[in-house]
CSV table of C-alpha atoms and ligand atoms in Angstrom, one decimal:
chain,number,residue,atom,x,y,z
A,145,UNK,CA,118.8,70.2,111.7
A,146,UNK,CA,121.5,70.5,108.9
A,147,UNK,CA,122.3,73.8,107.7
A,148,UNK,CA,123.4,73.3,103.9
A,149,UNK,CA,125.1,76.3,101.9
A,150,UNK,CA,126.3,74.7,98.4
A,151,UNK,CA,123.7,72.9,96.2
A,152,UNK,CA,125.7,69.7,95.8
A,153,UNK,CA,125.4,69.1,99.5
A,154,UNK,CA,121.6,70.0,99.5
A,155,UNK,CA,121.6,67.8,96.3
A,156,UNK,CA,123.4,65.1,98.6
A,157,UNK,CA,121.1,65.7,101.7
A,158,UNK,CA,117.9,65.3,99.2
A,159,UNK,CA,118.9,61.9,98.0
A,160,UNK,CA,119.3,60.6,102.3
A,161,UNK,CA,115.3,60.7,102.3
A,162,UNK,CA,114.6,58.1,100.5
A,163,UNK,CA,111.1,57.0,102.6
A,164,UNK,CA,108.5,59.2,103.1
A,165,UNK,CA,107.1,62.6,101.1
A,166,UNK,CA,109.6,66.5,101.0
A,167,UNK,CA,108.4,69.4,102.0
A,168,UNK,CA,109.8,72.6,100.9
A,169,UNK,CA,109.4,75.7,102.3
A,170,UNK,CA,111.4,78.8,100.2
A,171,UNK,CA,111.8,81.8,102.2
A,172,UNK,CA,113.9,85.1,102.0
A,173,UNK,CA,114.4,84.5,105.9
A,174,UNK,CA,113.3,86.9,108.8
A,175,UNK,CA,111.0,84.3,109.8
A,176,UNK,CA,107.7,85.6,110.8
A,177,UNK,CA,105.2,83.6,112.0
A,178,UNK,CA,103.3,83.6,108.3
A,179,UNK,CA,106.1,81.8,107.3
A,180,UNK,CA,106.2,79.3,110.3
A,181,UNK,CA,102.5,78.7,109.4
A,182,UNK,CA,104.3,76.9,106.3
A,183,UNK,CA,106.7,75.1,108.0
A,184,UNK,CA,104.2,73.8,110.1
A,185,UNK,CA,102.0,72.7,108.0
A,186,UNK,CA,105.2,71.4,106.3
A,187,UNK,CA,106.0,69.3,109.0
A,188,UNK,CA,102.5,68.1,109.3
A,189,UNK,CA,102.5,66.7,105.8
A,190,UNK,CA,105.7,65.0,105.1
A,191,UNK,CA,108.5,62.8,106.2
A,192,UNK,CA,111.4,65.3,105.8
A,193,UNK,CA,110.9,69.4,105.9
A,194,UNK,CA,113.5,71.5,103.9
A,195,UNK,CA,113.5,75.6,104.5
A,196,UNK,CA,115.6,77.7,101.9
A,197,UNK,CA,116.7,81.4,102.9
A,198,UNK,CA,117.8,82.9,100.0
A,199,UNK,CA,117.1,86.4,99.2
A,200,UNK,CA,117.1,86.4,95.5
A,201,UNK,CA,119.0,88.9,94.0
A,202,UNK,CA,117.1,88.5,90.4
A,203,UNK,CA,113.7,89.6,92.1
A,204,UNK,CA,114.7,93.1,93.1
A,205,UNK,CA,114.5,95.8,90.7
A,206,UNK,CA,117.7,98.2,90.4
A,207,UNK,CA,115.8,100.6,92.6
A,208,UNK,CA,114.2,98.0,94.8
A,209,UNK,CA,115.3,97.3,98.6
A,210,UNK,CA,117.9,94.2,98.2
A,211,UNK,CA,120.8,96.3,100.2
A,212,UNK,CA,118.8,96.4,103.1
A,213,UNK,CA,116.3,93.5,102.8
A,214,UNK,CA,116.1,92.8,107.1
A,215,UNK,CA,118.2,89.5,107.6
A,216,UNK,CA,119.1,87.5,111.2
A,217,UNK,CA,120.2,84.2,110.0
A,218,UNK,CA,121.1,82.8,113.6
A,219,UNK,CA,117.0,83.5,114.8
A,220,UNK,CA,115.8,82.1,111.9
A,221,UNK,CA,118.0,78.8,112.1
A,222,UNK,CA,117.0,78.4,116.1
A,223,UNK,CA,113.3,79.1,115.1
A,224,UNK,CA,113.4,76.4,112.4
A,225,UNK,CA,115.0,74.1,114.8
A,226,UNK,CA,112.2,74.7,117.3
A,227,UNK,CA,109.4,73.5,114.3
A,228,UNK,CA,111.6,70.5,113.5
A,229,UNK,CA,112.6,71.1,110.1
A,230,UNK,CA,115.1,68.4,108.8
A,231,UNK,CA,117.5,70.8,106.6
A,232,UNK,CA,117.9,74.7,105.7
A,233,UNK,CA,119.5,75.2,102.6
A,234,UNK,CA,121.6,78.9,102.7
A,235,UNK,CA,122.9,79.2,99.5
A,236,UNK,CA,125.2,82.2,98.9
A,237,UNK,CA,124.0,83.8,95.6
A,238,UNK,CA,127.3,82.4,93.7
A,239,UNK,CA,125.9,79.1,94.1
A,240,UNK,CA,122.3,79.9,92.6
A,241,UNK,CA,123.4,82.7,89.9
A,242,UNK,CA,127.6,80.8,89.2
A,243,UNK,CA,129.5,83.8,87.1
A,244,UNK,CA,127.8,83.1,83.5
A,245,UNK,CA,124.3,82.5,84.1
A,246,UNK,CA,122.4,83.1,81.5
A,247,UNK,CA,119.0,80.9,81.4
A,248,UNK,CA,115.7,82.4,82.6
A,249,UNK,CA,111.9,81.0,83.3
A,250,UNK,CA,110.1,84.0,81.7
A,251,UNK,CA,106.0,84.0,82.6
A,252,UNK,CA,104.3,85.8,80.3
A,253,UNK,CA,100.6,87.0,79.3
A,254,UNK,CA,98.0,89.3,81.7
A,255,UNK,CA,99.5,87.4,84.9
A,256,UNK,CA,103.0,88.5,84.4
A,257,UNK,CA,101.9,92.1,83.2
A,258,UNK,CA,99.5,93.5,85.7
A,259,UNK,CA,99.6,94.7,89.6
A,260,UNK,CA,102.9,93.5,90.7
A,261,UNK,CA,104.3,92.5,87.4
A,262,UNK,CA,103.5,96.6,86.2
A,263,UNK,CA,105.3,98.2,89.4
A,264,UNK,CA,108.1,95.7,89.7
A,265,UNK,CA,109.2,94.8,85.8
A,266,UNK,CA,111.1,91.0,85.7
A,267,UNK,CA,110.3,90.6,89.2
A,268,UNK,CA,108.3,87.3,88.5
A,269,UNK,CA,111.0,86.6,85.9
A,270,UNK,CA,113.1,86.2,89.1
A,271,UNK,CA,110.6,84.4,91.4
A,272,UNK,CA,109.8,81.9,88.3
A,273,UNK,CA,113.5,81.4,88.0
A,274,UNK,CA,114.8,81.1,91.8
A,275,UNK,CA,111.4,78.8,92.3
A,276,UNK,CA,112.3,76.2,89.4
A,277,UNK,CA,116.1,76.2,90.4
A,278,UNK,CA,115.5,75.6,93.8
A,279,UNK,CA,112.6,72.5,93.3
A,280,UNK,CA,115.1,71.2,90.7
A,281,UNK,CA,117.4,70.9,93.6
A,282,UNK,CA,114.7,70.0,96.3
A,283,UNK,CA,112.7,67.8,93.9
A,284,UNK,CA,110.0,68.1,96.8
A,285,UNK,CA,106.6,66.2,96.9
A,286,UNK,CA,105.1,69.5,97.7
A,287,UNK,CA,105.7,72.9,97.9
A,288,UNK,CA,104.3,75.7,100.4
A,289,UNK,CA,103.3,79.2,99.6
A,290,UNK,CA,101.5,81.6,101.2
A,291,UNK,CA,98.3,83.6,99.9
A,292,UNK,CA,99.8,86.9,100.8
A,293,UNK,CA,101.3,87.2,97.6
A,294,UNK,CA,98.8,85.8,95.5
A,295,UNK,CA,100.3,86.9,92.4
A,296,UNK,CA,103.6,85.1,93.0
A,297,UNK,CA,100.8,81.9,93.7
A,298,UNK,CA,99.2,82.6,90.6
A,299,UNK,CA,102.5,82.9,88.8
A,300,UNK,CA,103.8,79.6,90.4
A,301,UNK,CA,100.7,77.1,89.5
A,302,UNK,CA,100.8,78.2,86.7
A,303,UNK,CA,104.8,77.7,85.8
A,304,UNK,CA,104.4,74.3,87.5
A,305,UNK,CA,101.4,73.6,84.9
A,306,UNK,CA,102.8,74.7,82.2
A,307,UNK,CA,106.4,73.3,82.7
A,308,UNK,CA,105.0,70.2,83.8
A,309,UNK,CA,106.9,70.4,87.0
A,310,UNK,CA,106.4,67.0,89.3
A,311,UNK,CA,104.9,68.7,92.4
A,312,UNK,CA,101.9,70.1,94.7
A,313,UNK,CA,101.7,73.4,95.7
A,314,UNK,CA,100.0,74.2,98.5
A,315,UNK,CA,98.8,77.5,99.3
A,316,UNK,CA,97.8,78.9,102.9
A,317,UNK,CA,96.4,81.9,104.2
A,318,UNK,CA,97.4,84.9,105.0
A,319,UNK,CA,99.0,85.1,109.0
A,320,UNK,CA,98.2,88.8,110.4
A,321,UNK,CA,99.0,91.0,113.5
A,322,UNK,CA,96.4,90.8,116.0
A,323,UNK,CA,95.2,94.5,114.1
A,324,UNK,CA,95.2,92.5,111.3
A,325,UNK,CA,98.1,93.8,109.1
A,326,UNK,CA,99.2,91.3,107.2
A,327,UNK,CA,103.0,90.0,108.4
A,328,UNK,CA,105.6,90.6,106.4
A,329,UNK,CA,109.3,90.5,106.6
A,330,UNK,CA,109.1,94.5,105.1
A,331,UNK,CA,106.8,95.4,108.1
A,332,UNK,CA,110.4,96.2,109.9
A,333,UNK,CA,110.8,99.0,107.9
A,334,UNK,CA,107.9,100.8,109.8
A,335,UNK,CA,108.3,103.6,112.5
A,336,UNK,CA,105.7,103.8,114.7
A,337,UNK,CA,103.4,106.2,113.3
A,338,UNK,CA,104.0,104.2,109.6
A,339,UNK,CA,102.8,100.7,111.4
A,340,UNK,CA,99.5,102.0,112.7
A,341,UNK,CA,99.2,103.6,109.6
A,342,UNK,CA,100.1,100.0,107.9
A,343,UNK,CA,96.5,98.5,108.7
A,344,UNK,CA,94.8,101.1,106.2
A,345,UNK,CA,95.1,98.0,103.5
A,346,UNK,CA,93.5,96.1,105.3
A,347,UNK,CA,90.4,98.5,106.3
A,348,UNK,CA,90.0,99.0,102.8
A,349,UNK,CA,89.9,95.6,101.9
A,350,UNK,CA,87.0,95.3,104.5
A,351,UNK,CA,85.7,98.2,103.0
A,352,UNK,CA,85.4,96.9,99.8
A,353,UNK,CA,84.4,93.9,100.7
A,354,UNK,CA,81.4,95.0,102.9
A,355,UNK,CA,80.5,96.9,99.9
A,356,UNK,CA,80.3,94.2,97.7
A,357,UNK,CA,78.1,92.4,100.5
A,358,UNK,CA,75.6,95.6,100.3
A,359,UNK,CA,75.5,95.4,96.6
A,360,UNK,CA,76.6,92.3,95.2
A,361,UNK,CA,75.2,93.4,92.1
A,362,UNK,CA,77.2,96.8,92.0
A,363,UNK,CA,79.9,97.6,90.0
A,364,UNK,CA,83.2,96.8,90.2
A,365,UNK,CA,84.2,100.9,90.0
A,366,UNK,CA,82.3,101.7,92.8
A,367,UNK,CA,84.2,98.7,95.4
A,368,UNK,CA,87.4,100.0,93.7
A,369,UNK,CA,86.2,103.7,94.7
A,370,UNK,CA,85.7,102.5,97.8
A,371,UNK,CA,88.9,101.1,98.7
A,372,UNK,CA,90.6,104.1,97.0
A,373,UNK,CA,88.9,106.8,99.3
A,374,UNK,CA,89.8,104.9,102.7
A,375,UNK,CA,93.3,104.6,101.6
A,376,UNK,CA,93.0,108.6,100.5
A,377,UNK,CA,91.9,109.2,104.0
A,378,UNK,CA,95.6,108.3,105.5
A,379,UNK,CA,97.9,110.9,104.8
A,380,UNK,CA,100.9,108.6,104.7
A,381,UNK,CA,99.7,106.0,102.8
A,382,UNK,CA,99.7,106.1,98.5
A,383,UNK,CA,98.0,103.9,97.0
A,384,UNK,CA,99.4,102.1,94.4
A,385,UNK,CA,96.8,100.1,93.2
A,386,UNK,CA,93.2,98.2,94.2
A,387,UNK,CA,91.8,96.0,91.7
A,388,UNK,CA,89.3,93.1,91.2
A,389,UNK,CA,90.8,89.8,88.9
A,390,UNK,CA,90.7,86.6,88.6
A,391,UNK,CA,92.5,85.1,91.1
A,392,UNK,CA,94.2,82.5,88.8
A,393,UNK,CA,94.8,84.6,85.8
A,394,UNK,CA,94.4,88.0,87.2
A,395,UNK,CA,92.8,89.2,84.2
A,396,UNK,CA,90.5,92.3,85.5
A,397,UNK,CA,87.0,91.5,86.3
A,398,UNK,CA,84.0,93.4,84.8
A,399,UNK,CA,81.6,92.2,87.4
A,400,UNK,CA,82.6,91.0,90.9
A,401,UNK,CA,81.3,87.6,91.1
A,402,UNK,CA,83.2,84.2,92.6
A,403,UNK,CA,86.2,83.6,92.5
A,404,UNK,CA,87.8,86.8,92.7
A,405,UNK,CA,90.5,88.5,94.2
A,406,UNK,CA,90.8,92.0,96.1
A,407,UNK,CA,94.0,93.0,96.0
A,408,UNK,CA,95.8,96.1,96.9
A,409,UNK,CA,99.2,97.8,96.9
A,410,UNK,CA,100.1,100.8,99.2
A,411,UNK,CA,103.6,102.5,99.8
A,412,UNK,CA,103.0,103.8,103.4
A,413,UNK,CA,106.5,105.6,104.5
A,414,UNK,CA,109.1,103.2,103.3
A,415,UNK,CA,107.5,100.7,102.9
A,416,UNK,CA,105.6,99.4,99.9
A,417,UNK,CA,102.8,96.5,101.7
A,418,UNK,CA,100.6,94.8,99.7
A,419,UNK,CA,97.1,92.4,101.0
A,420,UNK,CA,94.5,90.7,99.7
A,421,UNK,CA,91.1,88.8,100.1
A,422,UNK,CA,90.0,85.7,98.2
A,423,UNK,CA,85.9,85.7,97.2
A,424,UNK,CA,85.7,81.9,97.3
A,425,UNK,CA,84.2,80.0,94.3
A,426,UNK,CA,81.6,78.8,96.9
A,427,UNK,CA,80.8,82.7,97.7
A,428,UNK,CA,82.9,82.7,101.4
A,429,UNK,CA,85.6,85.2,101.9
A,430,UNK,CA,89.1,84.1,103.1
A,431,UNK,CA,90.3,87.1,104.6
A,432,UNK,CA,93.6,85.2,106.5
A,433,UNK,CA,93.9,84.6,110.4
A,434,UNK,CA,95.0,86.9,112.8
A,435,UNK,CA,97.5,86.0,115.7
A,436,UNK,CA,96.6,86.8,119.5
A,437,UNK,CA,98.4,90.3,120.6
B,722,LIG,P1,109.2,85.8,101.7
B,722,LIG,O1,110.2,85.4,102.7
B,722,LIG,O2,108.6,87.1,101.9
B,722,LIG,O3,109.6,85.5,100.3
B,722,LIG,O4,108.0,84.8,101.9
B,722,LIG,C1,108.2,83.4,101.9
B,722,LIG,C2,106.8,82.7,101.8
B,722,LIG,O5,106.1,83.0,103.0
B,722,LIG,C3,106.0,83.1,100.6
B,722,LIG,O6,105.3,82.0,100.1
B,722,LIG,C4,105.0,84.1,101.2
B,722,LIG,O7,103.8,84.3,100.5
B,722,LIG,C5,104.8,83.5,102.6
B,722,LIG,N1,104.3,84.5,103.5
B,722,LIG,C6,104.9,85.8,103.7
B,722,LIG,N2,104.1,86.5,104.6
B,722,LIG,C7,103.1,85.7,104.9
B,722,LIG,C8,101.9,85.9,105.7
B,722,LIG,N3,101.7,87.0,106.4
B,722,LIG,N4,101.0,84.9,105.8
B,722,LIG,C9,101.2,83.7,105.1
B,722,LIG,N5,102.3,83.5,104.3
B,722,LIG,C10,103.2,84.5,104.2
């Protein structure tokens, strides 16, 4: 496995596959095994596998968490060389953001305005951007995201549509702790009485969603009611939001009906978490797959 830190070597590195499909996997590292979900699938689907860790400065609000963003390269590189990946590309962020950058991708409209967009301005300013730099210097057959942040998935089809960007993107679901938190790279951040606090998302995503079952003609009010009083119930959890929306352009729906997404937002201690669940447009939930304890 070839650990590559300037983009004229991964440039270099990308032009040695010539036979067979690229797989690219970006990451901000601290490997969990959400993301090796994606590199294994990855692997699965192509000739050559190429990880980037990169935690992208541009993403982070001012008040945001990049100082301490958890990091332990040398565990990430020997768990990527236990999956088989061909290449991880480290860049420093000189080599993505050289002194007088100045060019932005900019989404725009209801998707880059509501939920994560409203809490965390230019965020997806900084995803869009990082994402088309890097599959500019990947040029990848397909790229792998995971469900867990829908909105970043929703952001990213859409940029690749509207840019007319030569690849697939393929989603997968969301990988949780055998109590079904969702994993996440931020879940460090959690003391002990935060963590089992931590899987008060996800009951209230089950909540909501076994309302909906109950009532499928109910409104949306009353599922977003619902999800807001079992959040209210744990003390160190605060909400930040619950909401019903398209999942592709995550404009709010009036009536729940397929597809849809629930999605919520909770700062619990430290940590801001976020989850969701996907109403299929064939009616089935994906609610993600849990790991064994
Ligand atoms: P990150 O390192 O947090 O930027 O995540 C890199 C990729 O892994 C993104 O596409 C995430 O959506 C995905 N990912 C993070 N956590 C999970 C999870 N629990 N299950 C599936 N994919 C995940």
């Amino acid at each position: 496995m070839r650990v590559i830190e300037t983009v004229d070597e991964m440039r270099a590195a990308r032009h040695g596959w010539v036979s067979g499909s690229v797989g690219f996997v970006p990451t901000m590292g601290f490997l969990h095994a959400g993301h090796l979900s994606l590199v294994e699938r990855a692997r699965s689907e192509n000739g050559a596998v190429v990880v980037s860790i990169f935690v992208n400065p541009t993403q982070f609000s001012p008040t945001e968490d990049l100082s301490l963003y958890p990091r332990d390269l040398p565990r990430d590189l020997a768990v990527l060389e236990s999956a088989g990946v061909d290449a991880v590309f480290t860049p420093t962020v000189d080599q993505i953001y050289p002194s007088g950058f100045a060019t932005y991708v900019v989404p725009s409209g209801v998707l880059a305005e509501r939920l994560e967009a409203a809490t965390r301005p230019s965020h997806f300013r900084g995803v869009a951007t990082v994402v088309t730099k890097l599959l500019q210097i990947m040029t990848p057959h397909n790229v792998y995201f995971g469900q867990k942040d829908a909105q970043q998935v929703a952001v990213v089809r859409r940029m690749v549509a509207d840019l007319n960007l030569p690849v697939a993107v393929r989603v997968l679901p969301i990988v949780r702790e055998a109590d079904r938190l969702a994993m996440s790279s931020r879940n460090k951040y959690l003391g002990p009485e935060d963590r089992a606090a931590a899987i008060v998302l996800n009951r209230a995503l089950q909540a909501g969603a076994a309302a909906y079952e109950r009532q499928p003609a109910g409104s949306v009010a009353d599922i977003l009611a619902v999800m807001a009083r079992v959040v209210a119930a744990e003390p160190r959890a605060h909400l930040d939001y619950a909401d019903i929306c398209d999942p592709d352009t995550f404009a709010p729906l009036t009536e729940l009906r397929a597809p849809a997404l629930l999605a919520i937002a909770a700062k619990v201690g430290p940590a801001r978490l976020i989850d969701n669940f996907l109403l299929r447009a064939d009616g089935s939930w994906e609610k993600g797959v849990s790991v064994a304890p």
